[in-house]
mmCIF file of C-alpha atoms and ligand atoms in Angstrom:
data_model
loop_
_atom_site.group_PDB
_atom_site.id
_atom_site.type_symbol
_atom_site.label_atom_id
_atom_site.label_comp_id
_atom_site.label_asym_id
_atom_site.label_seq_id
_atom_site.Cartn_x
_atom_site.Cartn_y
_atom_site.Cartn_z
ATOM 1 C CA MET A 1 -7.981 -0.193 49.975
ATOM 2 C CA ASP A 2 -8.054 -3.934 50.551
ATOM 3 C CA PHE A 3 -9.545 -5.553 47.468
ATOM 4 C CA HIS A 4 -9.011 -9.051 48.847
ATOM 5 C CA LYS A 5 -11.625 -8.655 51.559
ATOM 6 C CA SER A 6 -14.482 -7.623 49.275
ATOM 7 C CA ARG A 7 -17.414 -10.014 49.251
ATOM 8 C CA TYR A 8 -18.068 -12.153 46.208
ATOM 9 C CA THR A 9 -20.990 -11.016 44.059
ATOM 10 C CA PRO A 10 -22.428 -13.525 41.588
ATOM 11 C CA MET A 11 -21.879 -12.323 38.049
ATOM 12 C CA SER A 12 -25.596 -12.147 37.260
ATOM 13 C CA ARG A 13 -26.185 -9.568 40.032
ATOM 14 C CA ARG A 14 -23.328 -7.297 39.049
ATOM 15 C CA ARG A 15 -24.163 -4.175 37.114
ATOM 16 C CA ARG A 16 -22.972 -4.365 33.529
ATOM 17 C CA ILE A 17 -21.242 -1.114 32.609
ATOM 18 C CA TYR A 18 -20.253 -1.859 29.028
ATOM 19 C CA GLU A 19 -20.242 -4.763 26.588
ATOM 20 C CA GLY A 20 -17.722 -4.813 23.772
ATOM 21 C CA LYS A 21 -16.917 -7.374 21.102
ATOM 22 C CA ALA A 22 -14.580 -9.540 23.173
ATOM 23 C CA LYS A 23 -15.046 -8.234 26.718
ATOM 24 C CA VAL A 24 -17.650 -7.125 29.250
ATOM 25 C CA LEU A 25 -17.071 -4.569 31.992
ATOM 26 C CA TYR A 26 -18.950 -4.928 35.280
ATOM 27 C CA GLU A 27 -19.129 -2.674 38.291
ATOM 28 C CA GLY A 28 -16.261 -3.497 40.669
ATOM 29 C CA PRO A 29 -16.351 -4.262 44.405
ATOM 30 C CA GLU A 30 -15.006 -0.806 45.380
ATOM 31 C CA PRO A 31 -15.641 2.653 43.936
ATOM 32 C CA GLY A 32 -13.185 3.366 41.149
ATOM 33 C CA THR A 33 -12.825 -0.308 40.227
ATOM 34 C CA LEU A 34 -14.325 -2.438 37.461
ATOM 35 C CA ILE A 35 -14.281 -6.114 36.586
ATOM 36 C CA GLN A 36 -13.072 -6.907 33.075
ATOM 37 C CA HIS A 37 -14.538 -10.183 31.771
ATOM 38 C CA PHE A 38 -12.965 -11.914 28.746
ATOM 39 C CA LYS A 39 -15.456 -13.594 26.380
ATOM 40 C CA ASP A 40 -14.721 -16.285 23.798
ATOM 41 C CA ASP A 41 -16.049 -14.131 20.943
ATOM 42 C CA ALA A 42 -13.688 -13.388 18.086
ATOM 43 C CA THR A 43 -14.503 -10.618 15.627
ATOM 44 C CA ALA A 44 -12.670 -9.080 12.693
ATOM 45 C CA PHE A 45 -13.301 -6.583 9.910
ATOM 46 C CA ASN A 46 -15.375 -4.396 12.237
ATOM 47 C CA ALA A 47 -17.423 -7.390 13.470
ATOM 48 C CA LYS A 48 -18.458 -8.472 9.955
ATOM 49 C CA LYS A 49 -16.718 -11.770 10.775
ATOM 50 C CA HIS A 50 -17.740 -13.315 14.110
ATOM 51 C CA GLU A 51 -17.155 -16.673 15.803
ATOM 52 C CA VAL A 52 -17.088 -18.074 19.308
ATOM 53 C CA ILE A 53 -13.761 -19.806 19.941
ATOM 54 C CA GLU A 54 -13.943 -21.802 23.161
ATOM 55 C CA GLY A 55 -11.023 -21.120 25.457
ATOM 56 C CA LYS A 56 -9.853 -17.847 23.855
ATOM 57 C CA GLY A 57 -11.129 -15.654 26.712
ATOM 58 C CA VAL A 58 -9.344 -17.703 29.359
ATOM 59 C CA LEU A 59 -6.054 -17.491 27.437
ATOM 60 C CA ASN A 60 -6.316 -13.747 26.808
ATOM 61 C CA ASN A 61 -7.139 -13.132 30.470
ATOM 62 C CA ARG A 62 -3.995 -14.998 31.538
ATOM 63 C CA ILE A 63 -1.676 -13.545 28.888
ATOM 64 C CA SER A 64 -2.922 -9.983 29.436
ATOM 65 C CA GLU A 65 -2.549 -10.426 33.214
ATOM 66 C CA TYR A 66 1.055 -11.513 32.690
ATOM 67 C CA VAL A 67 1.867 -8.517 30.477
ATOM 68 C CA PHE A 68 0.113 -5.912 32.639
ATOM 69 C CA GLN A 69 1.582 -7.294 35.881
ATOM 70 C CA HIS A 70 5.065 -7.012 34.404
ATOM 71 C CA LEU A 71 4.372 -3.500 33.105
ATOM 72 C CA ASN A 72 3.233 -2.478 36.612
ATOM 73 C CA ASN A 73 6.393 -4.050 38.057
ATOM 74 C CA ILE A 74 8.714 -2.057 35.780
ATOM 75 C CA GLY A 75 6.899 1.195 36.512
ATOM 76 C CA VAL A 76 4.729 1.499 33.404
ATOM 77 C CA PRO A 77 1.371 2.558 34.855
ATOM 78 C CA THR A 78 -1.645 0.433 33.880
ATOM 79 C CA HIS A 79 -5.273 -0.004 34.934
ATOM 80 C CA PHE A 80 -4.584 -3.595 36.090
ATOM 81 C CA ILE A 81 -4.984 -4.550 39.773
ATOM 82 C CA ARG A 82 -5.180 -8.354 39.807
ATOM 83 C CA ARG A 83 -6.751 -11.375 38.159
ATOM 84 C CA LEU A 84 -9.876 -12.657 39.930
ATOM 85 C CA ASN A 85 -10.588 -15.946 38.177
ATOM 86 C CA MET A 86 -10.291 -17.750 34.833
ATOM 87 C CA ARG A 87 -12.093 -15.045 32.874
ATOM 88 C CA GLU A 88 -12.007 -11.915 35.005
ATOM 89 C CA GLN A 89 -9.645 -9.305 36.312
ATOM 90 C CA LEU A 90 -10.040 -6.383 38.672
ATOM 91 C CA ILE A 91 -9.058 -3.090 37.072
ATOM 92 C CA ARG A 92 -9.113 0.599 37.918
ATOM 93 C CA GLU A 93 -11.845 2.604 36.278
ATOM 94 C CA VAL A 94 -10.310 5.052 33.820
ATOM 95 C CA GLU A 95 -11.634 7.473 31.230
ATOM 96 C CA ILE A 96 -10.718 5.741 28.000
ATOM 97 C CA ILE A 97 -9.037 8.004 25.450
ATOM 98 C CA PRO A 98 -10.838 7.213 22.163
ATOM 99 C CA LEU A 99 -7.674 6.224 20.288
ATOM 100 C CA GLU A 100 -6.173 2.920 19.275
ATOM 101 C CA VAL A 101 -2.423 3.311 19.486
ATOM 102 C CA VAL A 102 -0.646 0.956 17.087
ATOM 103 C CA VAL A 103 3.112 0.392 17.306
ATOM 104 C CA ARG A 104 4.809 -1.377 14.395
ATOM 105 C CA ASN A 105 8.254 -2.954 14.140
ATOM 106 C CA VAL A 106 7.737 -5.046 11.010
ATOM 107 C CA ALA A 107 5.433 -4.325 8.038
ATOM 108 C CA ALA A 108 2.146 -6.281 8.089
ATOM 109 C CA GLY A 109 -1.612 -5.886 7.816
ATOM 110 C CA SER A 110 -2.995 -2.480 6.922
ATOM 111 C CA LEU A 111 0.453 -0.857 6.652
ATOM 112 C CA SER A 112 1.519 -3.363 3.995
ATOM 113 C CA GLN A 113 -1.762 -2.938 2.144
ATOM 114 C CA ARG A 114 -1.850 0.852 2.185
ATOM 115 C CA LEU A 115 1.805 1.502 1.399
ATOM 116 C CA GLY A 116 2.659 -1.570 -0.666
ATOM 117 C CA ILE A 117 5.406 -2.740 1.671
ATOM 118 C CA GLU A 118 5.845 -6.492 1.683
ATOM 119 C CA GLU A 119 4.712 -8.249 4.887
ATOM 120 C CA GLY A 120 7.693 -9.173 7.017
ATOM 121 C CA THR A 121 9.874 -6.214 5.999
ATOM 122 C CA GLN A 122 11.722 -4.864 9.032
ATOM 123 C CA LEU A 123 10.839 -1.173 9.441
ATOM 124 C CA PRO A 124 13.705 1.362 9.642
ATOM 125 C CA ARG A 125 12.396 2.313 13.075
ATOM 126 C CA SER A 126 9.321 1.650 15.206
ATOM 127 C CA ILE A 127 6.308 3.553 13.925
ATOM 128 C CA ILE A 128 3.423 4.783 16.089
ATOM 129 C CA GLU A 129 0.001 5.315 14.509
ATOM 130 C CA PHE A 130 -3.295 6.573 15.944
ATOM 131 C CA TYR A 131 -6.766 5.375 14.992
ATOM 132 C CA TYR A 132 -9.974 7.048 16.172
ATOM 133 C CA LYS A 133 -12.064 4.468 18.055
ATOM 134 C CA ASN A 134 -15.377 4.630 16.231
ATOM 135 C CA ASP A 135 -17.005 1.490 14.824
ATOM 136 C CA LYS A 136 -19.431 3.468 12.630
ATOM 137 C CA LEU A 137 -16.451 5.067 10.889
ATOM 138 C CA ASN A 138 -14.382 1.842 10.827
ATOM 139 C CA ASP A 139 -11.726 3.224 13.208
ATOM 140 C CA PRO A 140 -10.097 5.686 10.763
ATOM 141 C CA MET A 141 -6.412 6.552 11.049
ATOM 142 C CA VAL A 142 -5.942 10.078 12.422
ATOM 143 C CA SER A 143 -3.025 12.455 12.903
ATOM 144 C CA GLU A 144 -1.976 14.403 15.979
ATOM 145 C CA GLU A 145 -3.588 17.443 14.329
ATOM 146 C CA HIS A 146 -6.987 15.700 14.315
ATOM 147 C CA ILE A 147 -6.539 14.486 17.886
ATOM 148 C CA THR A 148 -5.803 17.930 19.300
ATOM 149 C CA ALA A 149 -8.231 19.835 17.043
ATOM 150 C CA PHE A 150 -11.155 17.628 18.059
ATOM 151 C CA GLY A 151 -10.076 17.493 21.707
ATOM 152 C CA TRP A 152 -9.615 13.715 22.004
ATOM 153 C CA ALA A 153 -6.294 14.307 23.766
ATOM 154 C CA SER A 154 -4.090 17.333 24.478
ATOM 155 C CA PRO A 155 -0.576 17.770 23.027
ATOM 156 C CA GLN A 156 0.884 16.877 26.472
ATOM 157 C CA GLU A 157 -1.299 13.762 26.635
ATOM 158 C CA ILE A 158 -0.173 12.701 23.148
ATOM 159 C CA ASP A 159 3.442 13.016 24.326
ATOM 160 C CA ASP A 160 2.645 10.883 27.379
ATOM 161 C CA ILE A 161 0.835 8.287 25.236
ATOM 162 C CA MET A 162 3.776 8.050 22.817
ATOM 163 C CA ALA A 163 6.257 7.686 25.686
ATOM 164 C CA LEU A 164 4.118 4.877 27.134
ATOM 165 C CA ALA A 165 3.786 3.219 23.726
ATOM 166 C CA ILE A 166 7.596 3.169 23.279
ATOM 167 C CA ARG A 167 8.130 1.702 26.756
ATOM 168 C CA VAL A 168 5.479 -0.968 26.181
ATOM 169 C CA ASN A 169 6.984 -1.797 22.777
ATOM 170 C CA ASP A 170 10.503 -2.127 24.224
ATOM 171 C CA PHE A 171 9.268 -4.336 27.048
ATOM 172 C CA LEU A 172 7.086 -6.537 24.835
ATOM 173 C CA SER A 173 9.724 -6.892 22.094
ATOM 174 C CA GLY A 174 12.249 -8.182 24.620
ATOM 175 C CA LEU A 175 9.758 -10.373 26.421
ATOM 176 C CA PHE A 176 8.669 -12.135 23.238
ATOM 177 C CA LEU A 177 12.154 -12.285 21.696
ATOM 178 C CA GLY A 178 13.254 -14.182 24.796
ATOM 179 C CA VAL A 179 10.729 -16.919 24.015
ATOM 180 C CA GLY A 180 11.400 -17.100 20.282
ATOM 181 C CA ILE A 181 8.611 -14.793 19.116
ATOM 182 C CA ARG A 182 8.879 -11.684 16.928
ATOM 183 C CA LEU A 183 6.631 -8.777 17.980
ATOM 184 C CA VAL A 184 5.523 -7.509 14.564
ATOM 185 C CA ASP A 185 3.035 -4.925 15.841
ATOM 186 C CA PHE A 186 0.459 -4.372 18.560
ATOM 187 C CA LYS A 187 -2.420 -2.154 19.541
ATOM 188 C CA MET A 188 -2.831 -0.578 22.948
ATOM 189 C CA GLU A 189 -5.361 1.701 24.573
ATOM 190 C CA THR A 190 -4.865 4.323 27.228
ATOM 191 C CA GLY A 191 -7.032 6.012 29.816
ATOM 192 C CA ARG A 192 -7.005 8.899 32.273
ATOM 193 C CA LEU A 193 -6.695 7.833 35.897
ATOM 194 C CA TRP A 194 -7.363 10.348 38.661
ATOM 195 C CA GLU A 195 -5.707 9.994 42.058
ATOM 196 C CA ASN A 196 -6.320 12.874 44.494
ATOM 197 C CA ASP A 197 -6.995 15.434 41.765
ATOM 198 C CA VAL A 198 -3.852 14.383 39.888
ATOM 199 C CA MET A 199 -4.471 12.831 36.488
ATOM 200 C CA ARG A 200 -2.116 10.502 34.704
ATOM 201 C CA ILE A 201 -2.328 8.454 31.552
ATOM 202 C CA VAL A 202 -2.186 4.687 32.039
ATOM 203 C CA VAL A 203 -2.231 1.659 29.745
ATOM 204 C CA ALA A 204 -5.741 0.153 29.669
ATOM 205 C CA ASP A 205 -7.839 -2.543 27.926
ATOM 206 C CA GLU A 206 -5.835 -5.720 27.145
ATOM 207 C CA ILE A 207 -2.586 -6.790 25.513
ATOM 208 C CA SER A 208 -2.944 -10.309 24.154
ATOM 209 C CA PRO A 209 -2.582 -12.265 20.907
ATOM 210 C CA ASP A 210 -5.923 -10.654 19.933
ATOM 211 C CA SER A 211 -4.204 -7.266 19.778
ATOM 212 C CA CYS A 212 -0.635 -8.179 18.767
ATOM 213 C CA ARG A 213 0.997 -9.759 15.724
ATOM 214 C CA LEU A 214 3.304 -12.473 17.007
ATOM 215 C CA TRP A 215 5.404 -14.580 14.627
ATOM 216 C CA ASP A 216 7.547 -17.538 15.565
ATOM 217 C CA ILE A 217 11.169 -16.439 15.030
ATOM 218 C CA LYS A 218 12.235 -19.567 13.164
ATOM 219 C CA SER A 219 9.161 -20.627 11.173
ATOM 220 C CA ASN A 220 7.349 -17.253 10.914
ATOM 221 C CA GLU A 221 4.218 -19.155 11.973
ATOM 222 C CA LYS A 222 1.508 -16.751 13.105
ATOM 223 C CA LEU A 223 0.642 -17.067 16.801
ATOM 224 C CA ASP A 224 -2.035 -14.353 16.894
ATOM 225 C CA LYS A 225 -5.503 -13.291 15.740
ATOM 226 C CA ASP A 226 -4.471 -13.400 12.069
ATOM 227 C CA ARG A 227 -5.172 -17.160 12.424
ATOM 228 C CA PHE A 228 -8.838 -16.148 12.697
ATOM 229 C CA ARG A 229 -8.785 -13.153 10.316
ATOM 230 C CA ARG A 230 -7.139 -15.251 7.592
ATOM 231 C CA ASP A 231 -8.998 -18.531 8.295
ATOM 232 C CA LEU A 232 -5.791 -20.387 9.172
ATOM 233 C CA GLY A 233 -7.375 -22.358 12.049
ATOM 234 C CA GLY A 234 -5.570 -23.434 15.230
ATOM 235 C CA LEU A 235 -6.136 -20.190 17.134
ATOM 236 C CA VAL A 236 -6.496 -21.728 20.590
ATOM 237 C CA GLU A 237 -3.443 -23.899 19.963
ATOM 238 C CA ALA A 238 -1.419 -20.830 18.916
ATOM 239 C CA TYR A 239 -2.505 -18.745 21.951
ATOM 240 C CA THR A 240 -1.772 -21.736 24.212
ATOM 241 C CA GLU A 241 1.714 -21.921 22.705
ATOM 242 C CA VAL A 242 2.284 -18.225 23.512
ATOM 243 C CA ALA A 243 1.079 -18.795 27.096
ATOM 244 C CA LYS A 244 3.280 -21.872 27.508
ATOM 245 C CA ARG A 245 6.374 -20.145 26.180
ATOM 246 C CA LEU A 246 5.800 -17.298 28.636
ATOM 247 C CA GLY A 247 5.560 -19.928 31.388
ATOM 248 C CA ILE A 248 1.965 -19.016 32.188
ATOM 249 C CA MET A 249 0.187 -22.300 31.570
ATOM 250 C CA SER A 250 1.689 -25.463 32.983
ATOM 251 C CA GLU A 251 1.959 -28.397 30.585
ATOM 252 C CA GLY A 252 -1.108 -30.205 31.970
ATOM 253 C CA GLU A 253 -3.333 -27.131 32.036
ATOM 254 C CA ARG A 254 -5.471 -26.329 29.064
ATOM 255 C CA PRO A 255 -8.437 -24.061 28.476
ATOM 256 C CA GLN A 256 -11.823 -25.710 28.586
ATOM 257 C CA GLY A 257 -12.917 -26.995 25.223
ATOM 258 C CA SER A 258 -9.594 -27.259 23.470
ATOM 259 C CA GLY A 259 -8.352 -30.719 22.662
ATOM 260 C CA PRO A 260 -4.834 -32.032 23.160
ATOM 261 C CA VAL A 261 -2.372 -29.420 22.010
ATOM 262 C CA LEU A 262 0.126 -30.262 19.313
ATOM 263 C CA VAL A 263 2.253 -27.410 18.116
ATOM 264 C CA LYS A 264 4.686 -27.638 15.251
ATOM 265 C CA SER A 265 7.867 -25.647 15.661
HETATM 266 N N1 LIG B 1 -5.490 -4.184 16.017
HETATM 267 C C1 LIG B 1 -6.362 -4.420 17.052
HETATM 268 N N2 LIG B 1 -7.644 -3.960 16.949
HETATM 269 C C2 LIG B 1 -8.095 -3.282 15.867
HETATM 270 C C3 LIG B 1 -7.210 -3.055 14.795
HETATM 271 C C4 LIG B 1 -5.911 -3.512 14.910
HETATM 272 O O1 LIG B 1 -5.994 -5.018 18.061
HETATM 273 O O2 LIG B 1 -9.272 -2.881 15.855
HETATM 274 C C5 LIG B 1 -4.105 -4.669 16.119
HETATM 275 C C6 LIG B 1 -3.823 -5.829 15.160
HETATM 276 O O3 LIG B 1 -4.029 -7.063 15.833
HETATM 277 C C7 LIG B 1 -2.372 -5.633 14.835
HETATM 278 C C8 LIG B 1 -2.165 -4.113 14.931
HETATM 279 O O4 LIG B 1 -3.241 -3.631 15.707
HETATM 280 O O5 LIG B 1 -1.554 -6.259 15.809
HETATM 281 C C9 LIG B 1 -2.131 -3.419 13.586
HETATM 282 O O6 LIG B 1 -3.277 -3.756 12.870
HETATM 283 P P1 LIG B 1 -3.495 -3.245 11.367
HETATM 284 O O7 LIG B 1 -3.582 -1.769 11.354
HETATM 285 O O8 LIG B 1 -2.466 -3.855 10.494
HETATM 286 O O9 LIG B 1 -4.949 -3.712 10.974
HETATM 287 P P2 LIG B 1 -5.546 -5.101 10.528
HETATM 288 O O10 LIG B 1 -4.623 -5.692 9.506
HETATM 289 O O11 LIG B 1 -5.622 -5.889 11.805
HETATM 290 O O12 LIG B 1 -6.880 -4.719 9.993
#
């Protein structure tokens, strides 16, 4: 299929398939494709806290593109095809598995709260957790027993998801370490992709500072969505710093709306 030749459809005429808190999915130009649009909305605590942060969507689109493109290149299958413009990317339509897969390397957030482990404590090994994607229930943590008993994924699929999660964690940890950032934890989603009656599990959704905890190696400064969750301010500046360190944004480039960027290191 040649996605480059497809005619441009103004956004207003595209069919909206799904609207989430930070993204919108539109019908894609070819069957089996969708357009993933990144909004500037930031939410936390199951959308009880909500703000529009100008420029966040553009940054997440670019950072997620960078991560997914590299995952594709090293043979980790994802839904990503290519970025279309500042806020949109072309993706393969997948059947989303209703689980948030969290991988942790360092104690933080809900793990620290639930188990009383001080934030910043290195974990003895990487830990994978599953949460059932259900806003009404506040995304409860579930075990493999729940997942198989309720049919959200089969035992084989759970194995595949865990293997993907470990590969993504290894790749991301190295990527960020190389630019002076500690990958504390992250959340990923997966989906079923069918190709000629063969189904495989791929990485879906986004991987960005909205879904990762990223701490500067030297200062421990937070370069992720905790800036919003914890009212620290400077979210766009922090995401811009992540993009710059990854070599995504050139020095002169900045997302619309953000002022001159000054980052302490
Ligand atoms: N996370 C996410 N979406 C969610 C919940 C968590 O992207 O709905 C990410 C979060 O950014 C962090 C990791 O998953 O990188 C672990 O989050 P945690 O369980 O500590 O929950 P939180 O403290 O964010 O409530």
